[in-house]
XYZ file of N, CA and C in Angstrom:
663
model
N -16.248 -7.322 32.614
C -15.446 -8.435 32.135
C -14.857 -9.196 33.328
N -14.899 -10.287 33.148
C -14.260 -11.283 34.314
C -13.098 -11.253 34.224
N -11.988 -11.642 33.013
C -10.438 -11.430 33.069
C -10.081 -10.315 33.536
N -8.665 -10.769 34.537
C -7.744 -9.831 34.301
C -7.906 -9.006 33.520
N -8.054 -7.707 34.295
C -6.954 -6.236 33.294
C -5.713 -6.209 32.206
N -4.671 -7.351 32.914
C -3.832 -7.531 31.912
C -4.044 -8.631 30.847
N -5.044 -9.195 31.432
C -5.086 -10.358 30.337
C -6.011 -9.308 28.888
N -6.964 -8.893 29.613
C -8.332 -8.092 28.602
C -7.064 -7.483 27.912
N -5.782 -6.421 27.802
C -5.288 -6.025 27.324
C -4.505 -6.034 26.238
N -3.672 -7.641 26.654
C -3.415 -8.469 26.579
C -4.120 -8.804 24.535
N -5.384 -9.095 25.148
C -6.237 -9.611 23.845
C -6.590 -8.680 22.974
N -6.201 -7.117 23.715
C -6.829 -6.224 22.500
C -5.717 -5.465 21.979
N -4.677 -5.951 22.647
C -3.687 -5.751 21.762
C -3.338 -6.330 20.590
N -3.146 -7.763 20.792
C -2.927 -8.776 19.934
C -4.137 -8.451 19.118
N -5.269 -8.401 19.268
C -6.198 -8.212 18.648
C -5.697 -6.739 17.239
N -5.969 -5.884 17.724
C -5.741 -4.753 17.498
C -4.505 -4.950 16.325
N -2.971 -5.097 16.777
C -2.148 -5.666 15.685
C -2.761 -6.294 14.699
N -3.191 -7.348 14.886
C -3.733 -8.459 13.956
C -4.497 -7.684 13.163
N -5.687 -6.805 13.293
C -6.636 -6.584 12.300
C -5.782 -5.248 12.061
N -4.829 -4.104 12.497
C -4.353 -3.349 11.269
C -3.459 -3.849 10.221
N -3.008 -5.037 11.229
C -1.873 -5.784 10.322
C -2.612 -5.763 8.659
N -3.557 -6.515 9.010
C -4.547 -7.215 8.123
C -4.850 -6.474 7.134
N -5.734 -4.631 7.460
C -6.061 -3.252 6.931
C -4.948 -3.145 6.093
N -3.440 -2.770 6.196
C -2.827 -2.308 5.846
C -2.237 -3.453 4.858
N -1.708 -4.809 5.092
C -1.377 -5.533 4.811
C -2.081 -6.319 3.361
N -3.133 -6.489 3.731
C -4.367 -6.044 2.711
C -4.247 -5.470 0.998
N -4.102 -4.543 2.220
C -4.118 -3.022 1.061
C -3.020 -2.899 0.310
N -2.116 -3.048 1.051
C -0.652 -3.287 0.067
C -0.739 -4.413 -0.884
N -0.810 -5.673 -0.478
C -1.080 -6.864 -1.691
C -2.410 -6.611 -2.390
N -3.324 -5.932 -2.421
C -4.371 -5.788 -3.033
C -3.833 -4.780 -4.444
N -3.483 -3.403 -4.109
C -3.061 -2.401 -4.725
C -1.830 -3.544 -5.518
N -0.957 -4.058 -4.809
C 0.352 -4.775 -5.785
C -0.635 -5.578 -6.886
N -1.752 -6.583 -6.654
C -2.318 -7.076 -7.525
C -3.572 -6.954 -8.731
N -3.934 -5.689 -8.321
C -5.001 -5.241 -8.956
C -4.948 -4.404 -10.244
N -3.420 -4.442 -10.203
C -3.041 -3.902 -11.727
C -3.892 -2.559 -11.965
N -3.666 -1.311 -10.997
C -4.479 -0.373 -11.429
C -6.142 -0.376 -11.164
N -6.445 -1.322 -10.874
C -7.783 -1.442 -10.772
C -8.091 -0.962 -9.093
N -8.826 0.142 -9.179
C -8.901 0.519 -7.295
C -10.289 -0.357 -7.000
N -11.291 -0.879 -7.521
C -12.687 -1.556 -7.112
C -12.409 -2.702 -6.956
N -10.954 -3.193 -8.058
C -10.876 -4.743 -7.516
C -9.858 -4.970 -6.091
N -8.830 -3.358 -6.167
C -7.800 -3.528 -4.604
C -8.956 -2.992 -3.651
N -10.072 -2.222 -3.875
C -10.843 -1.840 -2.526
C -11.883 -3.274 -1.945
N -11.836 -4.363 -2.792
C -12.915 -5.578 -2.966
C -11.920 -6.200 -1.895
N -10.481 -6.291 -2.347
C -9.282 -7.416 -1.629
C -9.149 -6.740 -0.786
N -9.012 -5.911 -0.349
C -9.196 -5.125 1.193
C -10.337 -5.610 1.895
N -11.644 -4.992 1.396
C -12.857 -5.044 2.345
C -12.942 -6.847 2.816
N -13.092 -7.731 2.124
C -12.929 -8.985 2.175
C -12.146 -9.637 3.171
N -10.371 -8.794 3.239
C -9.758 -9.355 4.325
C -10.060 -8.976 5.477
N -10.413 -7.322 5.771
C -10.733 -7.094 7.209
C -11.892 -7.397 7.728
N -12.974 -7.753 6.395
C -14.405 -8.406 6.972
C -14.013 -9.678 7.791
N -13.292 -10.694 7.120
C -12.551 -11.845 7.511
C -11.930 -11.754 9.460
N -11.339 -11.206 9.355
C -10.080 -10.876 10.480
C -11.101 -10.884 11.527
N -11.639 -9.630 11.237
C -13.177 -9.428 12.551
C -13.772 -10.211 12.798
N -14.474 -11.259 11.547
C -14.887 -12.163 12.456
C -14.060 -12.966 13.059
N -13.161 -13.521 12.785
C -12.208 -14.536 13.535
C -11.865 -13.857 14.822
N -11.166 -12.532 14.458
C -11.127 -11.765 16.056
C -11.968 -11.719 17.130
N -13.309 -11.376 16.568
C -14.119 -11.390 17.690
C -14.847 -12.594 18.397
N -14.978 -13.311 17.334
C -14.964 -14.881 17.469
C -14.104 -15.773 18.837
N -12.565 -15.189 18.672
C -11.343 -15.703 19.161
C -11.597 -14.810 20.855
N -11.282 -13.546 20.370
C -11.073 -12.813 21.651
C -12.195 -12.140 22.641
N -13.630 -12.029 22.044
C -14.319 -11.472 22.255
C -14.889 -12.066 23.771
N -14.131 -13.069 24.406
C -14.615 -13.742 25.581
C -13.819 -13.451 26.487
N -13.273 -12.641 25.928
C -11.651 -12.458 26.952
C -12.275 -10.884 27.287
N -12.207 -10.020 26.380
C -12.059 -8.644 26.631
C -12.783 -7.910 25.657
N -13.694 -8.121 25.448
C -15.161 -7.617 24.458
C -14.532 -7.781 22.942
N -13.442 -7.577 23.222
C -12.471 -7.694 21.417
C -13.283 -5.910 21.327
N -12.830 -5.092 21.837
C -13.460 -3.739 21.052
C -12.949 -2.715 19.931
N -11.104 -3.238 20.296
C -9.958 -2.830 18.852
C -10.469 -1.866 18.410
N -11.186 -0.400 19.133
C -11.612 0.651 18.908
C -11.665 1.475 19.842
N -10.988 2.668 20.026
C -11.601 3.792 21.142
C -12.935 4.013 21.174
N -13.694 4.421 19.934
C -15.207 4.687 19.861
C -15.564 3.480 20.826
N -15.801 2.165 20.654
C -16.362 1.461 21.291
C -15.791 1.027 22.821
N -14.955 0.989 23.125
C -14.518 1.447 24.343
C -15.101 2.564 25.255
N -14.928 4.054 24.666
C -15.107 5.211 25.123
C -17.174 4.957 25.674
N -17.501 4.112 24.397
C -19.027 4.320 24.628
C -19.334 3.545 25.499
N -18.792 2.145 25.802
C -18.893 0.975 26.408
C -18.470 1.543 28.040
N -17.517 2.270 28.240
C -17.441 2.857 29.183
C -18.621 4.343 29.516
N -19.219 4.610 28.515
C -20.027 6.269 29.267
C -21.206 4.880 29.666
N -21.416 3.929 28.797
C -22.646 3.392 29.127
C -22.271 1.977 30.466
N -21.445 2.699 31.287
C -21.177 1.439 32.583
C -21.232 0.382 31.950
N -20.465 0.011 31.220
C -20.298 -1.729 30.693
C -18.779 -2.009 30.956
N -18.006 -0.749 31.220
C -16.759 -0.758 31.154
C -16.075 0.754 32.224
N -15.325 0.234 33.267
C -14.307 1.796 33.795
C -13.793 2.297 33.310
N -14.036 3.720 33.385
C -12.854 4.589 32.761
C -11.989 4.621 32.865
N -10.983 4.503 33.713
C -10.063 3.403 33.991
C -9.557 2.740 32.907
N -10.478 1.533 32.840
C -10.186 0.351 31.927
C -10.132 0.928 30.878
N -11.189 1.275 30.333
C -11.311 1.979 28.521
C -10.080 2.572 28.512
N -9.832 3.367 29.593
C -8.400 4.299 29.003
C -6.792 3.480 28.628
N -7.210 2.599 29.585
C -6.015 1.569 29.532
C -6.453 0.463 28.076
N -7.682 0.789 27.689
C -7.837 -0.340 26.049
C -7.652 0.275 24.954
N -7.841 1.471 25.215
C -7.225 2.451 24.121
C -5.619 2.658 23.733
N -4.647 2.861 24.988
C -3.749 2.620 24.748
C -3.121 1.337 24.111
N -3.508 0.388 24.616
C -3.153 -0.746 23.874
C -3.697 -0.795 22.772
N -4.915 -0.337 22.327
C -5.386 -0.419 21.007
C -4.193 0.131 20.124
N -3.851 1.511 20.562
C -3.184 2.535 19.431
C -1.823 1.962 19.491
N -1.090 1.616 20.940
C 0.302 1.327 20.944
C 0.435 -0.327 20.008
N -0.108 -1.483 20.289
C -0.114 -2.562 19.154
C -0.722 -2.024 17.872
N -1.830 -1.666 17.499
C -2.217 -1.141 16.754
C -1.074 -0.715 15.562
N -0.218 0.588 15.779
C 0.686 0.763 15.201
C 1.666 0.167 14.987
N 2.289 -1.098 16.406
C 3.048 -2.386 16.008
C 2.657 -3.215 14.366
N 1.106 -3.083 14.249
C 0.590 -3.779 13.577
C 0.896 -3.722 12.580
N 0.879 -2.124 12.061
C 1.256 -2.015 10.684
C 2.413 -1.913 10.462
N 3.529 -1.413 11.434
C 4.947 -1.557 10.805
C 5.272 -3.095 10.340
N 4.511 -4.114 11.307
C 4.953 -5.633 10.949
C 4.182 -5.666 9.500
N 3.129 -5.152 9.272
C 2.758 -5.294 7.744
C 3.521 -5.018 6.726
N 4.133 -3.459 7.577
C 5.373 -2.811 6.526
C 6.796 -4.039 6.170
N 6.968 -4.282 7.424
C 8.318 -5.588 7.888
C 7.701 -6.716 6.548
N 6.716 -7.203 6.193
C 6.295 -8.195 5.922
C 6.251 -7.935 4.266
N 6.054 -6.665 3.524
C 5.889 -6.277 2.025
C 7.324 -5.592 2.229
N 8.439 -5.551 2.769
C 9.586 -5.031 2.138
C 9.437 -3.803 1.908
N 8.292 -2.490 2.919
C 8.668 -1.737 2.257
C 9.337 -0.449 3.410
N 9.731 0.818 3.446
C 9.704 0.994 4.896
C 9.069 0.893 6.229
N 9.507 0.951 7.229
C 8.977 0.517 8.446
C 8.307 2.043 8.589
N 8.835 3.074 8.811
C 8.873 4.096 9.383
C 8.405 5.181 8.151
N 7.348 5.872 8.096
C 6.363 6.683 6.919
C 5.378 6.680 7.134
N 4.999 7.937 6.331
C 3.747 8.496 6.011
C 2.496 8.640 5.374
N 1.563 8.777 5.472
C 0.890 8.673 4.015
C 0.602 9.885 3.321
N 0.554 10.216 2.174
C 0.440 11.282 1.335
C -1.001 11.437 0.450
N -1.955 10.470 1.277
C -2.915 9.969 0.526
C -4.093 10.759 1.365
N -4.775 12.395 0.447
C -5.394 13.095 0.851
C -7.022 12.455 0.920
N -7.709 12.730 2.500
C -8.891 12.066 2.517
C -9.621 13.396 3.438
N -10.414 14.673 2.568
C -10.775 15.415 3.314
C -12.265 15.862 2.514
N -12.805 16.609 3.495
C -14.133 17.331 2.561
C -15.209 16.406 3.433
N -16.507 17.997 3.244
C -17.631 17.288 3.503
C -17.810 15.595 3.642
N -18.222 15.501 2.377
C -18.499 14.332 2.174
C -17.878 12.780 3.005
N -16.365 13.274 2.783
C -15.147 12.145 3.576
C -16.032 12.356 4.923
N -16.196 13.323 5.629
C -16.387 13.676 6.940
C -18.021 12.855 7.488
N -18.737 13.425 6.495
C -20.070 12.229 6.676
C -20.090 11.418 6.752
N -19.364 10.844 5.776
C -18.905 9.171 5.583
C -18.896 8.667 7.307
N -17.898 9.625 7.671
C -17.057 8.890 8.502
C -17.947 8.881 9.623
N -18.872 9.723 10.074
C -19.899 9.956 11.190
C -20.776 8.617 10.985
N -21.154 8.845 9.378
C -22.193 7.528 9.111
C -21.796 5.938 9.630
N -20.293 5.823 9.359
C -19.498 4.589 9.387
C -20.141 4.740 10.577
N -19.578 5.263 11.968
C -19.263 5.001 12.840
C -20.152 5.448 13.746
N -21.042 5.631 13.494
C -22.624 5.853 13.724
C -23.006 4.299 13.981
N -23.105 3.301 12.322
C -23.932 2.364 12.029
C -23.072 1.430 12.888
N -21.874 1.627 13.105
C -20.994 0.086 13.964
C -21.217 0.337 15.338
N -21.352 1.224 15.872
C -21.817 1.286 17.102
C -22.842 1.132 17.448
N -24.054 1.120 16.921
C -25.093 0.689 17.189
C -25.641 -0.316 16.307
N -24.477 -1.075 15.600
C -24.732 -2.518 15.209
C -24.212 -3.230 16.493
N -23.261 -2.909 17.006
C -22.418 -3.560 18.075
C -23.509 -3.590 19.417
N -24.360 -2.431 19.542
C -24.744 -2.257 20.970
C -26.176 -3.095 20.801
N -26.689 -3.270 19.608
C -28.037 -3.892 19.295
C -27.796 -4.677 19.244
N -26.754 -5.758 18.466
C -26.836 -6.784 18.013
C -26.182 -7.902 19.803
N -25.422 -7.120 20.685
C -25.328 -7.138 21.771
C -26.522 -8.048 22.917
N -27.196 -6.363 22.338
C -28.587 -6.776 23.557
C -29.743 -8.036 23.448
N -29.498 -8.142 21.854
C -30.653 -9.120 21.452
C -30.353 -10.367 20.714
N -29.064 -10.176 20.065
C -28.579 -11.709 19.290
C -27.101 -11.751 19.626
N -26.361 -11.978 20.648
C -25.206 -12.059 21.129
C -23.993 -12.965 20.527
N -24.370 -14.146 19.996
C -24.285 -15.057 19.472
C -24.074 -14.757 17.643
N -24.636 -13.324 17.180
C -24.227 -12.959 16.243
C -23.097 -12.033 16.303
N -22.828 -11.435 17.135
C -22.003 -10.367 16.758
C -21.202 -10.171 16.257
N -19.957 -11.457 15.879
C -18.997 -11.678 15.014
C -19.403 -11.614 13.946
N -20.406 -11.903 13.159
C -20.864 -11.730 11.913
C -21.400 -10.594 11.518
N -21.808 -10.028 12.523
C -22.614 -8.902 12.439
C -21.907 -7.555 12.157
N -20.927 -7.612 13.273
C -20.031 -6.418 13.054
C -18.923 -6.757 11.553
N -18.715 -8.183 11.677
C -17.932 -8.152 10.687
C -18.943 -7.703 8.822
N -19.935 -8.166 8.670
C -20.895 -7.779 7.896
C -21.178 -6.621 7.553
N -20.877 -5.500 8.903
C -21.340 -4.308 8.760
C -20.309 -3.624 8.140
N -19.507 -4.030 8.526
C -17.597 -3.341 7.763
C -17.536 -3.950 6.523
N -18.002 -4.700 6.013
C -17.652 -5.556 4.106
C -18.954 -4.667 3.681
N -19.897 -4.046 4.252
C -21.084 -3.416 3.596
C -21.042 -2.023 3.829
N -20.314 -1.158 4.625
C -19.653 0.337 5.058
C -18.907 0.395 4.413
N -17.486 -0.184 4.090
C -16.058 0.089 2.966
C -16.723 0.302 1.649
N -17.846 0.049 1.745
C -18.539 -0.246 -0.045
C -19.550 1.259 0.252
N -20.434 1.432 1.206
C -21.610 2.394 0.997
C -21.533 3.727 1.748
N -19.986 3.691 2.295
C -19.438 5.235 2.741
C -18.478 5.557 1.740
N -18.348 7.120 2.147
C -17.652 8.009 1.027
C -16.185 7.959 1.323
N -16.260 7.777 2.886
C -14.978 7.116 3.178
C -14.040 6.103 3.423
N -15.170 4.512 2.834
C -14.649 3.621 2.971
C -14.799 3.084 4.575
N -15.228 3.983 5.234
C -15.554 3.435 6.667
C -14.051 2.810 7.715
N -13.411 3.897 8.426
C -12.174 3.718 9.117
C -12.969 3.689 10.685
N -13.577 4.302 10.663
C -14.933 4.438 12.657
C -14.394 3.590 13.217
N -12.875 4.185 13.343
C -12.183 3.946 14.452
C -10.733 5.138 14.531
N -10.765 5.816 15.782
C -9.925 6.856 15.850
C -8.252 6.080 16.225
N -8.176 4.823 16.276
C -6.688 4.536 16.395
C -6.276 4.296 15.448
N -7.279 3.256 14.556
C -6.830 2.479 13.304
C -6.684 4.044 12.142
N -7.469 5.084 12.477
C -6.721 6.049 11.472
C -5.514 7.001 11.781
N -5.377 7.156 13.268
C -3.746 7.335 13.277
C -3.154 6.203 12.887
N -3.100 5.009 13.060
C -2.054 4.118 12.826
C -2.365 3.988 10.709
N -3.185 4.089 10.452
C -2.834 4.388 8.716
C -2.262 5.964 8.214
N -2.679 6.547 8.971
C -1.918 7.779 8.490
C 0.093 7.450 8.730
N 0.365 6.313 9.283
C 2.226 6.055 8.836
C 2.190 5.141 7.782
N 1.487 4.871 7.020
C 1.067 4.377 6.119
C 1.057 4.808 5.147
N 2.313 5.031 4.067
C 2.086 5.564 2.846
C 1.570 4.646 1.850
N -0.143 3.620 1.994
C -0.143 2.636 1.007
C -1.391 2.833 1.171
N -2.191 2.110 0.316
C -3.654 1.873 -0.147
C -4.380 2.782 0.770
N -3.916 2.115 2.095
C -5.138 2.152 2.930
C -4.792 3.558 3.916
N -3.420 4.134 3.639
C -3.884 5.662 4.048
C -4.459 6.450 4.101
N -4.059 7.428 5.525
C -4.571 8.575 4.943
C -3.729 9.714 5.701
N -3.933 11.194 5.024
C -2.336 11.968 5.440
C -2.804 12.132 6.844
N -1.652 12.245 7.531
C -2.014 12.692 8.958
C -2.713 14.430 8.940
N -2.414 15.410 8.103
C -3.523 16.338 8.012
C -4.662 16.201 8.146
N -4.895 15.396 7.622
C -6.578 14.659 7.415
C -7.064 13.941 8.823
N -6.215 14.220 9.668
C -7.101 12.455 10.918
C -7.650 13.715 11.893
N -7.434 14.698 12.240
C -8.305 15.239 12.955
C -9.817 15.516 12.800
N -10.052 15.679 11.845
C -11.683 16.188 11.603
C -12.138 14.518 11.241
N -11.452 13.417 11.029
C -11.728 12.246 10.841
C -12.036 11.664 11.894
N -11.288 12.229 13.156
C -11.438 11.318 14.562
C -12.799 12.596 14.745
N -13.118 13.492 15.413
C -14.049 14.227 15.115
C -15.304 13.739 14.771
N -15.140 13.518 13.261
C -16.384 12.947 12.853
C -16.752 11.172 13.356
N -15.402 10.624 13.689
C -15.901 9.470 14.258
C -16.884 9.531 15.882
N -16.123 10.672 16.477
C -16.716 10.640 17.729
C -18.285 11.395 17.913
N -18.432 12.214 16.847
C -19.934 12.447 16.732
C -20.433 11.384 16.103
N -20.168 10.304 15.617
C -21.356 9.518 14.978
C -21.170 8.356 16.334
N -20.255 8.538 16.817
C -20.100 7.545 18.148
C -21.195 8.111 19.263
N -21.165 9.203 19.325
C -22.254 9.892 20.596
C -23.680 10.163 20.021
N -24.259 9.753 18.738
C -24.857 9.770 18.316
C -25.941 8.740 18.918
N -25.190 7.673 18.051
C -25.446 6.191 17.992
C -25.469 6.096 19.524
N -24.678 6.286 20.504
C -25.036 5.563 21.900
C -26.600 6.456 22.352
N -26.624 7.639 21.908
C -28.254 8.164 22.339
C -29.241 7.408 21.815
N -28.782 7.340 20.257
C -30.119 6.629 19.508
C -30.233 5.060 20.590
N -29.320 4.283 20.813
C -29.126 3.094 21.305
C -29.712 3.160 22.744
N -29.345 4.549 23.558
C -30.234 4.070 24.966
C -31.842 4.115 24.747
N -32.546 4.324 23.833
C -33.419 4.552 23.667
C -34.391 3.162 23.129
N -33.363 2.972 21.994
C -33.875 1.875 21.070
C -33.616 0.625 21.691
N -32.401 0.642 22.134
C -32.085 -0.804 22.886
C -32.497 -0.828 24.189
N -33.472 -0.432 24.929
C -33.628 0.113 26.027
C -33.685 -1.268 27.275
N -33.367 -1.345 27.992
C -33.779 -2.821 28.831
C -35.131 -3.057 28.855
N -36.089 -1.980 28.755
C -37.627 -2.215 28.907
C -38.155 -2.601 27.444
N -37.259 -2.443 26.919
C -37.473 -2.472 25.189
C -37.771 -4.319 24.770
């Protein structure tokens, strides 16, 4: 990346806020309006954070990759696109705004700032989900990268409105954005019991996907 360190940070912070804002924020007016209905509050969810991403990556993605993910960071760095160093310093800002993000969501629906979620997300299945999610965004991100650059805002954002719908877990394949919903006692939680084998399964479908990707996306390719 050409910017500043503090600037790249800078953007994935703001970044980062903005789209849990969005997750959580979402989820709360979705659940308030759906009258019981969870397919029509999981529809008003997937819709807004499909939204956000693209505008985010759209907006910031020239500044500082817009990666608003450890997985993609962590990989972006094993695969020299990024210092370890740096990644470590985008992660923090991911998780530290990140969690800004949703208390301002909380600040914004009146409801507490400071909580939990009680909203159990465990088992096989949750756990696949979550490998699968974060499997398919990482190597939507690293393909769509190498060969249509110019898509990637759509692409990644596309891949998240079509994952919230065809994982078991709704697709979180990202290890900050599910600590920062686990203080989240709303829609889009999940209990903090639950985020370990969740980050886990994100980071095996993350080391997955970058093998399948040196291969498939190969420069000789």
């Amino acid at each position: 990346m050409s910017a500043p360190l503090m600037r790249r940070l800078l953007a994935e912070g703001i970044g980062s806020a903005m789209l849990f804002a969005t997750v959580i924020g979402s989820g709360i007016m979705a659940e308030r309006l759906a009258g019981g209905n969870v397919a029509i509050a999981l529809l008003g969810n997937t819709l807004a954070t499909g939204a956000i991403l693209f505008v985010l990556i759209t907006m910031l993605g020239p500044i500082s990759g817009v990666h608003l993910n450890p997985a993609v960071s962590l990989v972006a760095a094993a695969r020299r696109d990024l210092s370890w160093r740096d990644a470590a310093a985008y992660v923090v800002a991911q998780l530290c705004f990140g969690i800004v993000g949703v208390w301002i969501a909380h600040l914004m629906f009146d409801v507490p700032i400071i909580q939990f979620s009680t909203q159990a997300r465990n088992g096989v299945g949750q756990w696949t989900g979550e490998a699968v999610a974060t499997f398919g965004l990482i190597l939507t991100i690293i393909g769509t990268v190498r060969h249509r650059p110019g898509w990637v805002p759509a692409s990644v954002a596309l891949y998240i409105i079509a994952a919230y719908w065809f994982t078991s877990s709704t697709s979180f394949a990202n290890p900050a954005i599910t600590i920062a919903r686990s203080l989240s006692d709303s829609f889009a939680g999940i209990a903090p019991v639950d985020v370990p084998m969740f980050i886990l399964s994100q980071a095996f479908g993350a080391v997955c996907a970058a093998l399948v990707a040196s291969s498939l996306f190969s420069p000789e390719g």
